[in-house]
């Protein structure tokens, strides 16, 4: 008899065996370039992807450069519930990321959208805005990639038709990125 947990983990191992290493390294290069140039990195998502985005900001802003004088400037667009709800109420839920992005975005900034399906309209609108205004865009997506895979300049695609495994893979991207960036900044060792 095989346990359900064994079946799930075997499926996840298959997803990780197909990890998008080249796209991941392009993403890291874009994030490090933003760091060196003092650019902002914006990230956003809905539901579980919102939690991933928030977690990522903590890991990069605090974990990667706590002991360094130069800091990352990473901002999670889904961390202000009041701002999101104001835009959702007065405009549309489709505008909850693109509108606050307009307040802070400058050409050369990096905008990361996380969408399991790759079809979250509010994420796509923010990525589209960044593309049209000189930004570098990264899209973490699952399933077939959805529209985000084609819209982002650097798609990081987890090719699996399962939302939980997609979100698992995205969190692994977050944790690998933290350790990869720490290494690049000479901050090897256990992260906080």
mmCIF file of C-alpha atoms in Angstrom:
data_model
loop_
_atom_site.group_PDB
_atom_site.id
_atom_site.type_symbol
_atom_site.label_atom_id
_atom_site.label_comp_id
_atom_site.label_asym_id
_atom_site.label_seq_id
_atom_site.Cartn_x
_atom_site.Cartn_y
_atom_site.Cartn_z
ATOM 1 C CA UNK A 1 0.000 0.000 0.000
ATOM 2 C CA UNK A 2 1.256 3.459 -0.914
ATOM 3 C CA UNK A 3 0.388 6.364 1.343
ATOM 4 C CA UNK A 4 -1.188 9.470 -0.160
ATOM 5 C CA UNK A 5 1.771 11.479 1.113
ATOM 6 C CA UNK A 6 4.125 9.233 -0.906
ATOM 7 C CA UNK A 7 2.078 9.797 -4.069
ATOM 8 C CA UNK A 8 2.040 13.554 -3.510
ATOM 9 C CA UNK A 9 5.777 13.762 -2.861
ATOM 10 C CA UNK A 10 6.558 11.620 -5.914
ATOM 11 C CA UNK A 11 4.552 14.096 -7.998
ATOM 12 C CA UNK A 12 6.381 17.017 -6.424
ATOM 13 C CA UNK A 13 9.754 15.360 -7.056
ATOM 14 C CA UNK A 14 8.830 15.126 -10.745
ATOM 15 C CA UNK A 15 8.041 18.857 -10.760
ATOM 16 C CA UNK A 16 11.366 19.659 -9.120
ATOM 17 C CA UNK A 17 13.244 17.404 -11.542
ATOM 18 C CA UNK A 18 11.923 19.753 -14.245
ATOM 19 C CA UNK A 19 13.034 22.910 -12.366
ATOM 20 C CA UNK A 20 13.561 25.903 -14.724
ATOM 21 C CA UNK A 21 17.227 26.465 -13.831
ATOM 22 C CA UNK A 22 18.039 28.824 -16.726
ATOM 23 C CA UNK A 23 15.024 31.055 -16.054
ATOM 24 C CA UNK A 24 15.850 31.013 -12.335
ATOM 25 C CA UNK A 25 19.399 32.289 -13.001
ATOM 26 C CA UNK A 26 18.023 35.048 -15.260
ATOM 27 C CA UNK A 27 15.680 36.035 -12.439
ATOM 28 C CA UNK A 28 18.567 36.136 -9.943
ATOM 29 C CA UNK A 29 20.623 38.267 -12.351
ATOM 30 C CA UNK A 30 17.727 40.739 -12.637
ATOM 31 C CA UNK A 31 17.292 40.896 -8.853
ATOM 32 C CA UNK A 32 21.027 41.414 -8.258
ATOM 33 C CA UNK A 33 21.148 44.075 -10.973
ATOM 34 C CA UNK A 34 18.278 45.901 -9.245
ATOM 35 C CA UNK A 35 20.168 45.638 -5.946
ATOM 36 C CA UNK A 36 23.392 47.034 -7.421
ATOM 37 C CA UNK A 37 21.561 49.933 -9.112
ATOM 38 C CA UNK A 38 19.354 50.745 -6.114
ATOM 39 C CA UNK A 39 16.192 49.817 -8.023
ATOM 40 C CA UNK A 40 13.009 48.566 -6.426
ATOM 41 C CA UNK A 41 11.707 45.029 -6.746
ATOM 42 C CA UNK A 42 7.920 44.746 -6.520
ATOM 43 C CA UNK A 43 6.159 41.419 -5.974
ATOM 44 C CA UNK A 44 2.489 40.440 -5.766
ATOM 45 C CA UNK A 45 0.047 37.557 -5.791
ATOM 46 C CA UNK A 46 -3.404 36.407 -4.672
ATOM 47 C CA UNK A 47 -4.294 33.796 -2.051
ATOM 48 C CA UNK A 48 -1.402 31.420 -1.413
ATOM 49 C CA UNK A 49 0.684 33.402 -3.896
ATOM 50 C CA UNK A 50 0.116 36.518 -1.751
ATOM 51 C CA UNK A 51 1.642 34.664 1.196
ATOM 52 C CA UNK A 52 4.560 33.599 -0.980
ATOM 53 C CA UNK A 53 5.111 37.208 -2.099
ATOM 54 C CA UNK A 54 5.076 38.472 1.486
ATOM 55 C CA UNK A 55 7.428 35.702 2.630
ATOM 56 C CA UNK A 56 9.813 36.495 -0.233
ATOM 57 C CA UNK A 57 10.064 40.161 0.763
ATOM 58 C CA UNK A 58 10.950 39.165 4.333
ATOM 59 C CA UNK A 59 13.595 36.695 3.177
ATOM 60 C CA UNK A 60 15.241 39.152 0.774
ATOM 61 C CA UNK A 61 14.983 42.444 2.682
ATOM 62 C CA UNK A 62 15.963 41.034 6.062
ATOM 63 C CA UNK A 63 17.570 37.680 5.400
ATOM 64 C CA UNK A 64 19.903 38.556 2.541
ATOM 65 C CA UNK A 65 21.373 41.805 3.755
ATOM 66 C CA UNK A 66 20.767 42.292 7.473
ATOM 67 C CA UNK A 67 24.472 42.683 8.158
ATOM 68 C CA UNK A 68 25.186 44.690 4.989
ATOM 69 C CA UNK A 69 25.124 48.461 4.717
ATOM 70 C CA UNK A 70 23.508 48.326 1.265
ATOM 71 C CA UNK A 71 19.972 46.928 1.399
ATOM 72 C CA UNK A 72 17.480 45.449 -1.031
ATOM 73 C CA UNK A 73 14.425 47.575 -1.823
ATOM 74 C CA UNK A 74 11.755 44.893 -2.234
ATOM 75 C CA UNK A 75 8.086 45.793 -1.791
ATOM 76 C CA UNK A 76 5.087 43.448 -1.567
ATOM 77 C CA UNK A 77 2.054 45.036 -3.224
ATOM 78 C CA UNK A 78 -0.414 42.743 -1.447
ATOM 79 C CA UNK A 79 0.722 43.537 2.098
ATOM 80 C CA UNK A 80 -1.539 46.580 2.617
ATOM 81 C CA UNK A 81 -5.075 45.249 2.978
ATOM 82 C CA UNK A 82 -6.544 48.732 3.344
ATOM 83 C CA UNK A 83 -4.899 49.963 0.136
ATOM 84 C CA UNK A 84 -5.967 46.873 -1.792
ATOM 85 C CA UNK A 85 -9.557 47.100 -0.573
ATOM 86 C CA UNK A 86 -9.756 50.825 -1.359
ATOM 87 C CA UNK A 87 -8.750 50.211 -4.976
ATOM 88 C CA UNK A 88 -10.997 47.154 -5.202
ATOM 89 C CA UNK A 89 -13.971 49.125 -3.832
ATOM 90 C CA UNK A 90 -13.443 52.342 -5.792
ATOM 91 C CA UNK A 91 -12.111 50.911 -9.056
ATOM 92 C CA UNK A 92 -11.908 47.136 -9.452
ATOM 93 C CA UNK A 93 -10.126 44.162 -7.921
ATOM 94 C CA UNK A 94 -8.312 43.968 -11.256
ATOM 95 C CA UNK A 95 -6.557 47.258 -10.336
ATOM 96 C CA UNK A 96 -5.340 46.450 -6.811
ATOM 97 C CA UNK A 97 -1.713 45.970 -7.935
ATOM 98 C CA UNK A 98 -1.295 48.251 -10.936
ATOM 99 C CA UNK A 99 -2.586 51.375 -9.171
ATOM 100 C CA UNK A 100 -0.218 51.328 -6.165
ATOM 101 C CA UNK A 101 2.572 50.285 -8.535
ATOM 102 C CA UNK A 102 2.048 53.586 -10.366
ATOM 103 C CA UNK A 103 2.853 55.461 -7.134
ATOM 104 C CA UNK A 104 6.360 54.031 -6.820
ATOM 105 C CA UNK A 105 7.468 52.420 -10.093
ATOM 106 C CA UNK A 106 10.406 53.859 -12.020
ATOM 107 C CA UNK A 107 11.948 52.590 -15.273
ATOM 108 C CA UNK A 108 14.446 49.833 -14.538
ATOM 109 C CA UNK A 109 12.528 48.523 -11.539
ATOM 110 C CA UNK A 110 11.741 44.799 -11.361
ATOM 111 C CA UNK A 111 8.130 43.631 -11.079
ATOM 112 C CA UNK A 112 7.439 40.014 -10.087
ATOM 113 C CA UNK A 113 3.984 38.523 -10.505
ATOM 114 C CA UNK A 114 3.057 35.217 -8.885
ATOM 115 C CA UNK A 115 0.012 33.427 -10.279
ATOM 116 C CA UNK A 116 -0.531 29.681 -10.062
ATOM 117 C CA UNK A 117 -2.718 29.641 -13.172
ATOM 118 C CA UNK A 118 -0.806 32.449 -14.852
ATOM 119 C CA UNK A 119 -4.126 34.157 -15.559
ATOM 120 C CA UNK A 120 -4.772 36.447 -12.570
ATOM 121 C CA UNK A 121 -5.968 39.666 -14.204
ATOM 122 C CA UNK A 122 -4.688 41.951 -11.434
ATOM 123 C CA UNK A 123 -1.203 40.443 -11.703
ATOM 124 C CA UNK A 124 -1.244 40.628 -15.507
ATOM 125 C CA UNK A 125 -2.242 44.321 -15.465
ATOM 126 C CA UNK A 126 0.713 45.195 -13.230
ATOM 127 C CA UNK A 127 3.140 43.170 -15.379
ATOM 128 C CA UNK A 128 1.769 44.818 -18.508
ATOM 129 C CA UNK A 129 2.209 48.284 -16.956
ATOM 130 C CA UNK A 130 5.829 47.502 -16.053
ATOM 131 C CA UNK A 131 6.527 46.177 -19.553
ATOM 132 C CA UNK A 132 5.126 49.358 -21.100
ATOM 133 C CA UNK A 133 7.133 51.620 -18.806
ATOM 134 C CA UNK A 134 10.665 50.235 -18.935
ATOM 135 C CA UNK A 135 10.485 47.607 -16.233
ATOM 136 C CA UNK A 136 11.982 44.143 -15.969
ATOM 137 C CA UNK A 137 9.204 41.603 -15.429
ATOM 138 C CA UNK A 138 9.307 38.144 -13.881
ATOM 139 C CA UNK A 139 6.378 35.731 -13.751
ATOM 140 C CA UNK A 140 6.113 32.702 -11.470
ATOM 141 C CA UNK A 141 3.372 30.465 -12.854
ATOM 142 C CA UNK A 142 2.178 26.874 -12.990
ATOM 143 C CA UNK A 143 -0.176 24.775 -15.131
ATOM 144 C CA UNK A 144 0.412 25.682 -18.796
ATOM 145 C CA UNK A 145 1.809 29.055 -17.770
ATOM 146 C CA UNK A 146 -1.297 31.022 -18.719
ATOM 147 C CA UNK A 147 -0.922 34.525 -20.096
ATOM 148 C CA UNK A 148 1.792 35.368 -17.549
ATOM 149 C CA UNK A 149 4.278 32.961 -19.133
ATOM 150 C CA UNK A 150 4.170 34.915 -22.395
ATOM 151 C CA UNK A 151 3.799 38.382 -20.864
ATOM 152 C CA UNK A 152 6.717 38.306 -18.395
ATOM 153 C CA UNK A 153 10.183 38.942 -19.791
ATOM 154 C CA UNK A 154 11.487 36.199 -17.479
ATOM 155 C CA UNK A 155 8.903 33.436 -16.962
ATOM 156 C CA UNK A 156 9.706 30.960 -14.172
ATOM 157 C CA UNK A 157 7.291 28.178 -15.024
ATOM 158 C CA UNK A 158 6.496 25.130 -12.877
ATOM 159 C CA UNK A 159 4.917 22.757 -15.367
ATOM 160 C CA UNK A 160 2.319 20.980 -13.238
ATOM 161 C CA UNK A 161 -1.490 20.966 -13.298
ATOM 162 C CA UNK A 162 -1.874 21.112 -9.529
ATOM 163 C CA UNK A 163 -2.214 24.332 -7.514
ATOM 164 C CA UNK A 164 -0.611 23.036 -4.321
ATOM 165 C CA UNK A 165 2.411 21.607 -6.132
ATOM 166 C CA UNK A 166 2.703 24.856 -8.086
ATOM 167 C CA UNK A 167 2.709 26.805 -4.826
ATOM 168 C CA UNK A 168 5.216 24.351 -3.314
ATOM 169 C CA UNK A 169 7.527 24.918 -6.269
ATOM 170 C CA UNK A 170 7.156 28.689 -5.970
ATOM 171 C CA UNK A 171 8.132 28.634 -2.296
ATOM 172 C CA UNK A 172 11.174 26.568 -3.223
ATOM 173 C CA UNK A 173 12.062 29.274 -5.785
ATOM 174 C CA UNK A 174 11.835 31.816 -2.939
ATOM 175 C CA UNK A 175 14.121 29.855 -0.635
ATOM 176 C CA UNK A 176 16.672 28.989 -3.323
ATOM 177 C CA UNK A 177 16.717 32.638 -4.415
ATOM 178 C CA UNK A 178 17.459 33.765 -0.869
ATOM 179 C CA UNK A 179 20.425 31.422 -0.516
ATOM 180 C CA UNK A 180 21.639 32.138 -4.066
ATOM 181 C CA UNK A 181 21.567 35.903 -3.441
ATOM 182 C CA UNK A 182 23.236 35.544 -0.040
ATOM 183 C CA UNK A 183 26.047 33.606 -1.695
ATOM 184 C CA UNK A 184 26.395 36.262 -4.412
ATOM 185 C CA UNK A 185 26.646 38.953 -1.713
ATOM 186 C CA UNK A 186 29.247 37.015 0.257
ATOM 187 C CA UNK A 187 26.783 36.199 3.023
ATOM 188 C CA UNK A 188 27.305 32.439 3.125
ATOM 189 C CA UNK A 189 26.191 30.466 6.107
ATOM 190 C CA UNK A 190 22.876 29.912 7.805
ATOM 191 C CA UNK A 191 20.248 32.489 6.988
ATOM 192 C CA UNK A 192 18.127 34.037 9.714
#
